[in-house]
PDB file of C-alpha atoms in Angstrom:
ATOM      1  CA  MET E   1     124.563 107.841 117.047  1.00  0.00           C
ATOM      2  CA  LEU E   2     122.996 110.050 114.516  1.00  0.00           C
ATOM      3  CA  LEU E   3     123.755 109.800 110.712  1.00  0.00           C
ATOM      4  CA  ILE E   4     123.380 113.023 108.662  1.00  0.00           C
ATOM      5  CA  ASP E   5     123.409 114.451 105.365  1.00  0.00           C
ATOM      6  CA  ILE E   6     122.152 117.916 103.867  1.00  0.00           C
ATOM      7  CA  GLU E   7     121.031 118.941 100.933  1.00  0.00           C
ATOM      8  CA  THR E   8     121.731 122.649  99.663  1.00  0.00           C
ATOM      9  CA  ALA E   9     120.526 124.920  96.830  1.00  0.00           C
ATOM     10  CA  PRO E  10     121.088 128.719  95.818  1.00  0.00           C
ATOM     11  CA  GLN E  11     119.217 131.379  97.420  1.00  0.00           C
ATOM     12  CA  PRO E  12     117.120 133.167  94.937  1.00  0.00           C
ATOM     13  CA  ARG E  13     119.463 136.499  95.737  1.00  0.00           C
ATOM     14  CA  SER E  14     122.709 134.740  94.562  1.00  0.00           C
ATOM     15  CA  LEU E  15     121.235 133.816  91.221  1.00  0.00           C
ATOM     16  CA  GLU E  16     120.720 137.703  90.543  1.00  0.00           C
ATOM     17  CA  ARG E  17     124.574 138.410  89.933  1.00  0.00           C
ATOM     18  CA  THR E  18     125.603 138.972  86.194  1.00  0.00           C
ATOM     19  CA  PRO E  19     128.805 137.560  84.408  1.00  0.00           C
ATOM     20  CA  THR E  20     131.364 140.436  83.821  1.00  0.00           C
ATOM     21  CA  GLU E  21     133.058 141.105  80.491  1.00  0.00           C
ATOM     22  CA  ASP E  22     135.899 139.090  81.797  1.00  0.00           C
ATOM     23  CA  ASP E  23     133.902 136.239  82.437  1.00  0.00           C
ATOM     24  CA  LEU E  24     132.116 136.333  78.844  1.00  0.00           C
ATOM     25  CA  ASN E  25     135.225 136.904  77.150  1.00  0.00           C
ATOM     26  CA  VAL E  26     136.971 133.674  78.342  1.00  0.00           C
ATOM     27  CA  GLY E  27     139.252 131.952  75.525  1.00  0.00           C
ATOM     28  CA  ILE E  28     138.322 134.724  72.643  1.00  0.00           C
ATOM     29  CA  LYS E  29     140.949 135.727  70.545  1.00  0.00           C
ATOM     30  CA  PRO E  30     141.348 139.240  68.707  1.00  0.00           C
ATOM     31  CA  ASN E  31     141.269 137.208  65.367  1.00  0.00           C
ATOM     32  CA  PHE E  32     137.686 135.553  65.818  1.00  0.00           C
ATOM     33  CA  LYS E  33     135.155 136.320  63.721  1.00  0.00           C
ATOM     34  CA  PRO E  34     132.133 137.878  65.375  1.00  0.00           C
ATOM     35  CA  ALA E  35     129.809 134.424  64.887  1.00  0.00           C
ATOM     36  CA  THR E  36     132.573 132.658  66.509  1.00  0.00           C
ATOM     37  CA  ILE E  37     133.110 135.351  69.583  1.00  0.00           C
ATOM     38  CA  ASP E  38     129.162 135.379  69.905  1.00  0.00           C
ATOM     39  CA  ASP E  39     129.250 131.514  70.213  1.00  0.00           C
ATOM     40  CA  TYR E  40     132.468 131.859  72.737  1.00  0.00           C
ATOM     41  CA  ARG E  41     130.175 134.587  74.863  1.00  0.00           C
ATOM     42  CA  GLN E  42     126.823 132.400  74.846  1.00  0.00           C
ATOM     43  CA  LYS E  43     129.135 128.969  75.981  1.00  0.00           C
ATOM     44  CA  ASN E  44     130.449 130.909  78.650  1.00  0.00           C
ATOM     45  CA  GLU E  45     127.369 132.558  80.304  1.00  0.00           C
ATOM     46  CA  GLU E  46     126.018 129.349  80.418  1.00  0.00           C
ATOM     47  CA  ARG E  47     129.402 127.993  81.805  1.00  0.00           C
ATOM     48  CA  TRP E  48     129.381 130.771  84.536  1.00  0.00           C
ATOM     49  CA  GLY E  49     125.956 130.410  85.282  1.00  0.00           C
ATOM     50  CA  ARG E  50     126.747 126.376  86.185  1.00  0.00           C
ATOM     51  CA  ARG E  51     129.504 127.574  87.903  1.00  0.00           C
ATOM     52  CA  ILE E  52     127.227 129.977  90.198  1.00  0.00           C
ATOM     53  CA  ILE E  53     124.824 127.357  90.858  1.00  0.00           C
ATOM     54  CA  LYS E  54     127.130 125.082  92.014  1.00  0.00           C
ATOM     55  CA  GLU E  55     129.333 127.604  94.406  1.00  0.00           C
ATOM     56  CA  SER E  56     126.530 129.108  95.489  1.00  0.00           C
ATOM     57  CA  SER E  57     124.671 125.959  96.627  1.00  0.00           C
ATOM     58  CA  LEU E  58     128.212 125.049  98.677  1.00  0.00           C
ATOM     59  CA  ASP E  59     128.692 128.169 100.243  1.00  0.00           C
ATOM     60  CA  TRP E  60     126.817 128.775 103.077  1.00  0.00           C
ATOM     61  CA  ARG E  61     126.742 132.667 102.791  1.00  0.00           C
ATOM     62  CA  TYR E  62     124.804 132.367  99.169  1.00  0.00           C
ATOM     63  CA  GLY E  63     122.964 128.922  99.902  1.00  0.00           C
ATOM     64  CA  GLN E  64     120.168 127.108 101.751  1.00  0.00           C
ATOM     65  CA  ILE E  65     119.477 124.010 103.249  1.00  0.00           C
ATOM     66  CA  ILE E  66     116.480 122.340 101.564  1.00  0.00           C
ATOM     67  CA  CYS E  67     116.366 118.867 103.126  1.00  0.00           C
ATOM     68  CA  LYS E  68     118.012 117.645 106.202  1.00  0.00           C
ATOM     69  CA  ALA E  69     117.998 113.643 106.622  1.00  0.00           C
ATOM     70  CA  GLU E  70     118.620 112.361 109.682  1.00  0.00           C
ATOM     71  CA  MET E  71     118.909 108.240 110.899  1.00  0.00           C
ATOM     72  CA  ASP E  72     119.437 106.743 113.923  1.00  0.00           C
ATOM     73  CA  LEU E  73     122.319 103.833 113.637  1.00  0.00           C
ATOM     74  CA  LEU E  74     120.397 100.802 115.106  1.00  0.00           C
ATOM     75  CA  ALA E  75     117.360  98.757 113.350  1.00  0.00           C
ATOM     76  CA  ASN E  76     114.669  97.691 115.367  1.00  0.00           C
ATOM     77  CA  GLU E  77     113.385  94.196 116.434  1.00  0.00           C
ATOM     78  CA  GLU E  78     111.776  93.819 112.927  1.00  0.00           C
ATOM     79  CA  GLY E  79     115.203  94.490 111.036  1.00  0.00           C
ATOM     80  CA  GLN E  80     113.660  98.571 110.056  1.00  0.00           C
ATOM     81  CA  THR E  81     115.174 101.455 109.942  1.00  0.00           C
ATOM     82  CA  LEU E  82     113.456 105.003 110.019  1.00  0.00           C
ATOM     83  CA  VAL E  83     114.884 107.853 108.316  1.00  0.00           C
ATOM     84  CA  THR E  84     113.588 111.312 108.716  1.00  0.00           C
ATOM     85  CA  VAL E  85     113.953 114.123 106.151  1.00  0.00           C
ATOM     86  CA  ARG E  86     113.068 117.564 106.825  1.00  0.00           C
ATOM     87  CA  HIS E  87     112.120 119.822 104.120  1.00  0.00           C
ATOM     88  CA  ALA E  88     110.245 123.284 103.784  1.00  0.00           C
ATOM     89  CA  PHE E  89     108.669 122.483  99.920  1.00  0.00           C
ATOM     90  CA  ASP E  90     104.909 123.574  99.358  1.00  0.00           C
ATOM     91  CA  GLN E  91     104.107 119.885  98.781  1.00  0.00           C
ATOM     92  CA  ASP E  92     103.231 117.137 101.226  1.00  0.00           C
ATOM     93  CA  ILE E  93     104.987 114.066 100.626  1.00  0.00           C
ATOM     94  CA  GLU E  94     103.858 110.481 101.955  1.00  0.00           C
ATOM     95  CA  PRO E  95     106.157 108.043 103.799  1.00  0.00           C
ATOM     96  CA  PHE E  96     108.175 105.838 101.150  1.00  0.00           C
ATOM     97  CA  GLU E  97     110.585 102.952 101.194  1.00  0.00           C
ATOM     98  CA  VAL E  98     113.956 103.048  99.643  1.00  0.00           C
ATOM     99  CA  GLU E  99     114.546  99.750  98.624  1.00  0.00           C
ATOM    100  CA  GLY E 100     117.303  97.521  98.663  1.00  0.00           C
ATOM    101  CA  THR E 101     118.804  93.522  97.787  1.00  0.00           C
ATOM    102  CA  ALA E 102     119.234  93.162 101.859  1.00  0.00           C
ATOM    103  CA  PRO E 103     116.333  91.831 103.695  1.00  0.00           C
ATOM    104  CA  ILE E 104     116.171  94.884 105.833  1.00  0.00           C
ATOM    105  CA  VAL E 105     113.878  97.477 105.275  1.00  0.00           C
ATOM    106  CA  HIS E 106     114.479 101.281 105.472  1.00  0.00           C
ATOM    107  CA  TRP E 107     111.407 103.640 105.668  1.00  0.00           C
ATOM    108  CA  VAL E 108     111.518 107.351 104.626  1.00  0.00           C
ATOM    109  CA  LYS E 109     109.089 110.076 106.906  1.00  0.00           C
ATOM    110  CA  PRO E 110     109.042 113.007 105.282  1.00  0.00           C
ATOM    111  CA  ILE E 111     108.813 116.017 107.649  1.00  0.00           C
ATOM    112  CA  GLN E 112     107.040 119.116 106.395  1.00  0.00           C
ATOM    113  CA  CYS E 113     108.427 122.499 108.241  1.00  0.00           C
ATOM    114  CA  ALA E 114     107.813 125.808 107.437  1.00  0.00           C
ATOM    115  CA  ASP E 115     111.104 127.146 106.414  1.00  0.00           C
ATOM    116  CA  GLU E 116     114.920 126.776 106.351  1.00  0.00           C
ATOM    117  CA  GLY E 117     114.770 126.960 109.785  1.00  0.00           C
ATOM    118  CA  GLY E 118     112.351 124.288 110.757  1.00  0.00           C
ATOM    119  CA  VAL E 119     114.593 122.378 108.449  1.00  0.00           C
ATOM    120  CA  ILE E 120     117.706 122.836 110.315  1.00  0.00           C
ATOM    121  CA  GLY E 121     115.684 122.136 113.521  1.00  0.00           C
ATOM    122  CA  ASN E 122     117.355 122.763 117.242  1.00  0.00           C
ATOM    123  CA  LEU E 123     120.572 120.778 116.570  1.00  0.00           C
ATOM    124  CA  PRO E 124     120.173 118.398 119.339  1.00  0.00           C
ATOM    125  CA  LEU E 125     123.765 116.930 118.414  1.00  0.00           C
ATOM    126  CA  GLY E 126     124.268 116.435 122.369  1.00  0.00           C
ATOM    127  CA  LEU E 127     121.486 113.862 122.757  1.00  0.00           C
ATOM    128  CA  TYR E 128     123.722 111.439 120.642  1.00  0.00           C
ATOM    129  CA  ARG E 129     127.527 109.881 121.441  1.00  0.00           C
ATOM    130  CA  ARG E 130     128.203 109.961 117.738  1.00  0.00           C
ATOM    131  CA  VAL E 131     127.473 111.992 114.636  1.00  0.00           C
ATOM    132  CA  VAL E 132     128.172 110.505 111.616  1.00  0.00           C
ATOM    133  CA  GLY E 133     128.380 111.531 107.994  1.00  0.00           C
ATOM    134  CA  PHE E 134     130.592 111.981 104.738  1.00  0.00           C
ATOM    135  CA  ASN E 135     132.454 115.068 104.538  1.00  0.00           C
ATOM    136  CA  ILE E 136     130.670 116.065 107.428  1.00  0.00           C
ATOM    137  CA  ARG E 137     133.380 118.345 108.966  1.00  0.00           C
ATOM    138  CA  GLN E 138     134.040 120.160 106.469  1.00  0.00           C
ATOM    139  CA  PHE E 139     130.840 120.584 104.857  1.00  0.00           C
ATOM    140  CA  ASP E 140     127.297 119.567 106.401  1.00  0.00           C
ATOM    141  CA  LEU E 141     128.117 120.686 110.264  1.00  0.00           C
ATOM    142  CA  PRO E 142     129.449 124.020 109.462  1.00  0.00           C
ATOM    143  CA  VAL E 143     126.581 124.690 106.963  1.00  0.00           C
ATOM    144  CA  LEU E 144     124.219 123.471 109.230  1.00  0.00           C
ATOM    145  CA  VAL E 145     125.670 125.718 112.322  1.00  0.00           C
ATOM    146  CA  PHE E 146     125.908 128.684 110.296  1.00  0.00           C
ATOM    147  CA  ARG E 147     123.019 128.657 108.746  1.00  0.00           C
ATOM    148  CA  ALA E 148     120.924 127.739 112.165  1.00  0.00           C
ATOM    149  CA  MET E 149     122.721 131.212 113.956  1.00  0.00           C
ATOM    150  CA  ILE E 150     121.358 133.132 110.639  1.00  0.00           C
ATOM    151  CA  HIS E 151     117.748 131.989 111.340  1.00  0.00           C
ATOM    152  CA  GLY E 152     118.276 132.323 115.349  1.00  0.00           C
ATOM    153  CA  ARG E 153     117.654 128.363 116.110  1.00  0.00           C
ATOM    154  CA  GLN E 154     119.081 126.881 119.542  1.00  0.00           C
ATOM    155  CA  MET E 155     121.973 124.680 119.159  1.00  0.00           C
ATOM    156  CA  ASP E 156     124.241 122.352 121.469  1.00  0.00           C
ATOM    157  CA  PRO E 157     127.650 123.176 122.448  1.00  0.00           C
ATOM    158  CA  MET E 158     130.034 122.001 119.661  1.00  0.00           C
ATOM    159  CA  PRO E 159     131.168 118.422 119.655  1.00  0.00           C
ATOM    160  CA  LYS E 160     134.033 118.114 122.142  1.00  0.00           C
ATOM    161  CA  ARG E 161     136.642 116.025 119.779  1.00  0.00           C
ATOM    162  CA  MET E 162     135.973 116.779 116.153  1.00  0.00           C
ATOM    163  CA  GLY E 163     139.755 116.896 115.413  1.00  0.00           C
ATOM    164  CA  ARG E 164     141.316 115.558 112.168  1.00  0.00           C
ATOM    165  CA  TYR E 165     143.362 113.330 113.788  1.00  0.00           C
ATOM    166  CA  ASP E 166     141.425 112.177 116.681  1.00  0.00           C
ATOM    167  CA  LEU E 167     140.330 108.503 116.395  1.00  0.00           C
ATOM    168  CA  GLN E 168     138.025 109.211 119.497  1.00  0.00           C
ATOM    169  CA  ALA E 169     136.489 112.312 117.980  1.00  0.00           C
ATOM    170  CA  ASP E 170     132.624 113.099 118.574  1.00  0.00           C
ATOM    171  CA  VAL E 171     132.535 113.393 115.000  1.00  0.00           C
ATOM    172  CA  ILE E 172     132.894 110.702 112.394  1.00  0.00           C
ATOM    173  CA  ASP E 173     133.919 111.816 109.014  1.00  0.00           C
ATOM    174  CA  TRP E 174     134.481 108.906 106.676  1.00  0.00           C
ATOM    175  CA  MET E 175     135.234 110.921 103.722  1.00  0.00           C
ATOM    176  CA  ASP E 176     137.922 112.109 105.973  1.00  0.00           C
ATOM    177  CA  ILE E 177     138.663 108.400 107.548  1.00  0.00           C
ATOM    178  CA  LEU E 178     139.031 106.881 104.654  1.00  0.00           C
ATOM    179  CA  SER E 179     141.546 108.864 103.018  1.00  0.00           C
ATOM    180  CA  TRP E 180     143.602 108.194 106.077  1.00  0.00           C
ATOM    181  CA  HIS E 181     143.289 112.260 106.951  1.00  0.00           C
ATOM    182  CA  GLY E 182     144.767 112.940 103.564  1.00  0.00           C
ATOM    183  CA  SER E 183     147.514 110.767 103.261  1.00  0.00           C
ATOM    184  CA  PHE E 184     145.856 108.721 100.874  1.00  0.00           C
ATOM    185  CA  PRO E 185     144.715 110.305  97.429  1.00  0.00           C
ATOM    186  CA  THR E 186     140.569 109.617  97.205  1.00  0.00           C
ATOM    187  CA  LYS E 187     140.119 113.014  95.659  1.00  0.00           C
ATOM    188  CA  GLY E 188     136.558 112.984  93.700  1.00  0.00           C
ATOM    189  CA  TRP E 189     135.819 109.764  95.689  1.00  0.00           C
ATOM    190  CA  SER E 190     132.180 110.037  96.499  1.00  0.00           C
ATOM    191  CA  LEU E 191     129.584 108.090  98.700  1.00  0.00           C
ATOM    192  CA  ASP E 192     128.454 106.901  95.319  1.00  0.00           C
ATOM    193  CA  HIS E 193     131.602 105.396  94.419  1.00  0.00           C
ATOM    194  CA  TYR E 194     131.791 103.221  97.667  1.00  0.00           C
ATOM    195  CA  ALA E 195     128.156 102.126  97.507  1.00  0.00           C
ATOM    196  CA  GLU E 196     129.033 101.108  93.685  1.00  0.00           C
ATOM    197  CA  TRP E 197     132.484  99.742  94.481  1.00  0.00           C
ATOM    198  CA  PHE E 198     131.490  97.584  97.661  1.00  0.00           C
ATOM    199  CA  ASP E 199     127.869  96.773  96.141  1.00  0.00           C
ATOM    200  CA  PHE E 200     125.987  98.265  98.688  1.00  0.00           C
ATOM    201  CA  PRO E 201     122.377  96.949  98.738  1.00  0.00           C
ATOM    202  CA  VAL E 202     121.040 100.393  98.384  1.00  0.00           C
ATOM    203  CA  GLN E 203     122.358 102.190  95.407  1.00  0.00           C
ATOM    204  CA  PRO E 204     122.581 105.702  94.621  1.00  0.00           C
ATOM    205  CA  TYR E 205     119.482 107.865  93.370  1.00  0.00           C
ATOM    206  CA  GLY E 206     120.439 110.414  91.029  1.00  0.00           C
ATOM    207  CA  LYS E 207     123.206 112.733  91.522  1.00  0.00           C
ATOM    208  CA  GLY E 208     123.938 115.516  93.769  1.00  0.00           C
ATOM    209  CA  SER E 209     124.301 117.760  90.778  1.00  0.00           C
ATOM    210  CA  ASP E 210     120.965 116.994  89.675  1.00  0.00           C
ATOM    211  CA  VAL E 211     119.286 118.617  92.937  1.00  0.00           C
ATOM    212  CA  TYR E 212     119.220 121.923  91.774  1.00  0.00           C
ATOM    213  CA  GLN E 213     116.912 120.815  88.217  1.00  0.00           C
ATOM    214  CA  TRP E 214     114.879 118.675  90.455  1.00  0.00           C
ATOM    215  CA  LEU E 215     114.127 121.628  92.534  1.00  0.00           C
ATOM    216  CA  ILE E 216     113.518 124.158  89.276  1.00  0.00           C
ATOM    217  CA  ASP E 217     110.927 120.865  88.454  1.00  0.00           C
ATOM    218  CA  LYS E 218     109.487 120.894  91.304  1.00  0.00           C
ATOM    219  CA  ASP E 219     110.383 117.572  91.820  1.00  0.00           C
ATOM    220  CA  TYR E 220     110.646 117.261  95.507  1.00  0.00           C
ATOM    221  CA  GLY E 221     110.134 113.599  95.859  1.00  0.00           C
ATOM    222  CA  SER E 222     113.098 112.657  93.685  1.00  0.00           C
ATOM    223  CA  ILE E 223     115.453 115.269  96.253  1.00  0.00           C
ATOM    224  CA  LEU E 224     113.984 113.808  99.083  1.00  0.00           C
ATOM    225  CA  ARG E 225     114.669 110.059  98.383  1.00  0.00           C
ATOM    226  CA  HIS E 226     118.219 111.438  96.861  1.00  0.00           C
ATOM    227  CA  CYS E 227     119.009 112.733 100.414  1.00  0.00           C
ATOM    228  CA  ALA E 228     117.600 109.641 102.056  1.00  0.00           C
ATOM    229  CA  THR E 229     119.028 107.507 100.054  1.00  0.00           C
ATOM    230  CA  ASP E 230     122.587 109.203 100.795  1.00  0.00           C
ATOM    231  CA  VAL E 231     122.306 108.526 104.524  1.00  0.00           C
ATOM    232  CA  ILE E 232     120.738 104.932 103.874  1.00  0.00           C
ATOM    233  CA  MET E 233     124.442 104.269 101.655  1.00  0.00           C
ATOM    234  CA  LEU E 234     126.272 106.284 104.515  1.00  0.00           C
ATOM    235  CA  TRP E 235     124.475 103.905 107.180  1.00  0.00           C
ATOM    236  CA  TYR E 236     125.633 100.905 105.067  1.00  0.00           C
ATOM    237  CA  LEU E 237     129.738 102.418 104.788  1.00  0.00           C
ATOM    238  CA  HIS E 238     129.776 102.834 108.500  1.00  0.00           C
ATOM    239  CA  GLN E 239     128.457  99.146 109.146  1.00  0.00           C
ATOM    240  CA  MET E 240     131.458  98.348 106.461  1.00  0.00           C
ATOM    241  CA  PHE E 241     134.262 100.561 108.211  1.00  0.00           C
ATOM    242  CA  GLU E 242     133.116 100.469 111.625  1.00  0.00           C
ATOM    243  CA  PRO E 243     135.954  98.204 113.223  1.00  0.00           C
ATOM    244  CA  LEU E 244     138.729 100.500 111.909  1.00  0.00           C
ATOM    245  CA  ILE E 245     138.206 103.017 114.129  1.00  0.00           C
ATOM    246  CA  ARG E 246     136.929 100.813 117.130  1.00  0.00           C
ATOM    247  CA  ARG E 247     139.837 101.618 120.068  1.00  0.00           C
ATOM    248  CA  GLU E 248     139.988 101.058 123.594  1.00  0.00           C
ATOM    249  CA  GLY E 249     137.089 103.285 125.461  1.00  0.00           C
ATOM    250  CA  MET E 250     135.674 104.616 122.427  1.00  0.00           C
ATOM    251  CA  TRP E 251     132.807 101.998 121.741  1.00  0.00           C
ATOM    252  CA  PRO E 252     130.351 100.133 124.107  1.00  0.00           C
ATOM    253  CA  GLY E 253     132.155  97.071 125.698  1.00  0.00           C
ATOM    254  CA  SER E 254     135.226  98.010 123.427  1.00  0.00           C
ATOM    255  CA  SER E 255     137.791  95.891 125.980  1.00  0.00           C
ATOM    256  CA  GLY E 256     138.001  93.210 123.283  1.00  0.00           C
ATOM    257  CA  GLU E 257     134.244  92.810 122.738  1.00  0.00           C
ATOM    258  CA  LYS E 258     132.203  93.979 119.848  1.00  0.00           C
ATOM    259  CA  ALA E 259     130.404  97.148 119.821  1.00  0.00           C
ATOM    260  CA  GLU E 260     126.662  97.004 119.780  1.00  0.00           C
ATOM    261  CA  THR E 261     126.429  98.394 116.177  1.00  0.00           C
ATOM    262  CA  SER E 262     127.448  94.898 115.059  1.00  0.00           C
ATOM    263  CA  GLU E 263     124.431  93.500 115.871  1.00  0.00           C
ATOM    264  CA  ILE E 264     123.367  94.972 112.669  1.00  0.00           C
ATOM    265  CA  ALA E 265     126.313  94.500 110.961  1.00  0.00           C
ATOM    266  CA  SER E 266     125.003  91.054 108.969  1.00  0.00           C
ATOM    267  CA  VAL E 267     123.012  93.440 106.689  1.00  0.00           C
ATOM    268  CA  GLY E 268     125.707  95.460 105.780  1.00  0.00           C
ATOM    269  CA  PRO E 269     127.607  95.170 102.221  1.00  0.00           C
ATOM    270  CA  ARG E 270     127.930  91.919 100.315  1.00  0.00           C
ATOM    271  CA  THR E 271     130.965  90.683  99.881  1.00  0.00           C
TER     272      THR E 271
END
């Protein structure tokens, strides 16, 4: 089973766009004084710039994948997990540990790649029985697939079952599952929220909105730590809620027996 998370940022060309007069004049009324108009236009330009950065980052046509974190579900005999984070930054980043309050140790191994195509890799999803993520069905996987096609990367066939209402899907999207497939109002609930509400041993490192500024500041270590921490929090989320989706024939030993993932459930969120 593979847990994944990606971080994206705008492509440079997507930031070359300029706001229209309509964009700059939002909220301006005919009776405004020139100084007020100038102030409005300046604020509208700044607001427009922030919107373009966000929209471009989330759109595979205008954004790019700057790092990808991967983590296997099972810890080793020493109670350690390993997160690999692929990136194409012009900086050699040493392996590091993401510390938490649980006895388990989360090691992170950065892998420097030549370009975005290397960050994406060959998407060997077929090697894993399940692919797990948070909003992976609507964001991570589609972006990975489309960006991989642009770079001509080799890809496995799409997962056989990734339907929204298929509890035995090959893709486990916890954002979708914990909203009861859209029946429960969880809009705006992020992975960070679950980590905080359920007091996960590992807590968020920054926010997704910080990534672009880290990129501008060339603080690449913070980007990798943020991405790795997200996939580690996903690991704890999966440990906590996995019983919700255990069904006959879905997990190893599912005929009334616990799945092999339960062997490390004791290092999950504190209650």
